[in-house]
C-alpha positions as a printed Julia matrix, in Angstrom:
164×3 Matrix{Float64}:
 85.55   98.57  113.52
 81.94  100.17  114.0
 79.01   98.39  113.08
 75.96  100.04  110.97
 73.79   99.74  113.97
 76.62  102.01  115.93
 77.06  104.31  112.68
 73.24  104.96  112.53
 73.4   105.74  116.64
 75.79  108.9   116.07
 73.72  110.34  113.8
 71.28  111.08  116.08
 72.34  114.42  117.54
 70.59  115.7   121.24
 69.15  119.13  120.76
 72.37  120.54  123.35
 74.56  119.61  120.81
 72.96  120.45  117.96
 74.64  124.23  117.44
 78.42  122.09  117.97
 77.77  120.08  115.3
 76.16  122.22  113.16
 79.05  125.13  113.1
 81.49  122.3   112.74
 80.03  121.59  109.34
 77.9   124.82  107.87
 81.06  126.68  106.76
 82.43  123.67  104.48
 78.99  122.48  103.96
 75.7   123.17  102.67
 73.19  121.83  105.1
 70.06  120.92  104.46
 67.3   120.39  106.86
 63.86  118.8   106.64
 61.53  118.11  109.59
 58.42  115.6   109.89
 56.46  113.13  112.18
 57.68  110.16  110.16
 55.74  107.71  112.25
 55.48  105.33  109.02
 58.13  105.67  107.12
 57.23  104.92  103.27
 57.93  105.73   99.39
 56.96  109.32   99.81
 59.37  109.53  102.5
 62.05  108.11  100.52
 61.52  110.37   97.97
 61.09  113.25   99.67
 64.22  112.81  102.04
 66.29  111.73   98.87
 65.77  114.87   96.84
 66.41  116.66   99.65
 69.86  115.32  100.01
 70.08  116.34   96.7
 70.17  120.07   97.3
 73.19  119.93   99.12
 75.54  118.29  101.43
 74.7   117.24  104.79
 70.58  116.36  105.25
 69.47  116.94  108.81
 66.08  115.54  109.88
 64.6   117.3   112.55
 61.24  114.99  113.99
 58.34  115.65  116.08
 58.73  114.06  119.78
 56.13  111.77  120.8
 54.1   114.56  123.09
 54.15  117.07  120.08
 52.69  114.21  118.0
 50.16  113.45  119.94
 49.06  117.37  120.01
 49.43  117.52  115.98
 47.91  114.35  115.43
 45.75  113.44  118.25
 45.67  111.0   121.32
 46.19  107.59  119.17
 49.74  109.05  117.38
 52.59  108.54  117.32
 52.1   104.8   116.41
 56.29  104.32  116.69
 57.85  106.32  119.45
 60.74  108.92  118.62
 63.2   106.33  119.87
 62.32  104.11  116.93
 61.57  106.76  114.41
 64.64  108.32  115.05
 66.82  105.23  114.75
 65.18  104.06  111.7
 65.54  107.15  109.36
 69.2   107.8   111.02
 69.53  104.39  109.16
 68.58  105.7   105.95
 72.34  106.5   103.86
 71.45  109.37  102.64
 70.14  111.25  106.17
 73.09  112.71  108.1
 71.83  113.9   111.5
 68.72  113.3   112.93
 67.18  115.24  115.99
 64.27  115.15  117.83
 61.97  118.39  118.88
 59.42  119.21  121.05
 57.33  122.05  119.82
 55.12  121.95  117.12
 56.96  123.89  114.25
 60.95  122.93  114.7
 61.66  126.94  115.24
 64.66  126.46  117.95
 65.62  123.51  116.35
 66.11  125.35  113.02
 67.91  128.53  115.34
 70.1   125.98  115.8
 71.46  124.33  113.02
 71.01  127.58  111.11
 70.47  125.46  107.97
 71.31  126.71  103.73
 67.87  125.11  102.76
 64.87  124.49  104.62
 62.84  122.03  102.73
 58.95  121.04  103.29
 56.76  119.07  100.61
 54.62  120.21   97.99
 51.31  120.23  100.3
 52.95  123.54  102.15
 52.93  127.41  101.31
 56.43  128.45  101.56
 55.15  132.03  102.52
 52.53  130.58  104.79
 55.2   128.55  106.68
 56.15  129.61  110.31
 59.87  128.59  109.26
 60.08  130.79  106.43
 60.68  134.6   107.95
 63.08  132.35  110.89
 65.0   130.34  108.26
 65.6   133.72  105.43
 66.85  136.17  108.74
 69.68  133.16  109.49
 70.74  133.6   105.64
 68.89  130.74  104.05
 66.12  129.85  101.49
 63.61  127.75  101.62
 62.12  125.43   98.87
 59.16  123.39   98.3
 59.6   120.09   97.15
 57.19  118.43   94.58
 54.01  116.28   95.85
 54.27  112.79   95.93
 50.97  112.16   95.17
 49.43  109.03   97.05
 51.69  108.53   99.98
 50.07  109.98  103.42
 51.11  107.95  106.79
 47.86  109.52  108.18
 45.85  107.95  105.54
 47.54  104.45  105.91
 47.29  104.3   109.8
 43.6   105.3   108.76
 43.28  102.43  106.28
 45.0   100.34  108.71
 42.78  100.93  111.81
 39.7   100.39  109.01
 40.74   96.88  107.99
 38.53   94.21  110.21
């Protein structure tokens, strides 16, 4: 019998196996993939990756390795390395697969798992997204999620970091 811990493990996928899995599972399944730093994971999260799960079957999280967060997000980030933040959200029942990238917009990543829907939050464009012309030429859409207003892991490491 597997444990949890073991499950959680097997849903994170290397990036050299990522087009196996993925055609394995696109033609009986509608994938879904979301990508983000997720350095602290909180309620917006949550939300966010739960009504993205909604749109279809299988959710794959694609997130930023540690030397693309530091580029996006300076010298001080990530505060968890892509070890832990990958473990943690794999953890998370309704995220399928989990993989980590090294460039700043997931474009190969994406290439890869040739996802249905592509799904960012409500503080993106969807025509100003890099993903967008990439994601519609492999057949799929993308969608914009609503805000959820109040939840910002760079403004809670910055409240954090501010507290004496």
């Amino acid at each position: 019998m597997k444990s949890s811990f073991s499950s959680c493990i097997e849903k994170i996928i290397p990036f050299t196996e990522v087009k196996n899995v993925s055609e394995k599972i696109r033609s009986h399944q509608k994938i879904v993939f979301t990508n983000g730093v997720f350095d602290l994971v909180h309620k917006g999260h949550l939300t966010y990756l739960s009504q993205a799960k909604d749109l279809g079957d299988v959710l794959w999280v694609g997130i930023n390795s540690d030397s693309s967060v530091k580029r996006l997000k300076g010298p001080e980030r990530p505060v968890n390395p892509e070890e832990d933040r990958a473990l943690l959200l794999s953890c998370l029942s309704f995220v399928d697969y989990i993989s980590v990238f090294s460039e700043d917009t997931p474009l190969e990543l994406i290439s890869e798992v040739a996802p249905h829907i592509h799904v960012k939050g409500g503080d993106y464009d969807l025509e100003a997204l890099p993903e967008t012309p990439l994601v519609r030429k492999l057949g799929g859409e993308v969608k914009i999620l609503p805000f959820v207003p109040g939840f910002s892991s760079t403004d809670l490491i910055r409240r954090i970091r501010q507290k004496p």
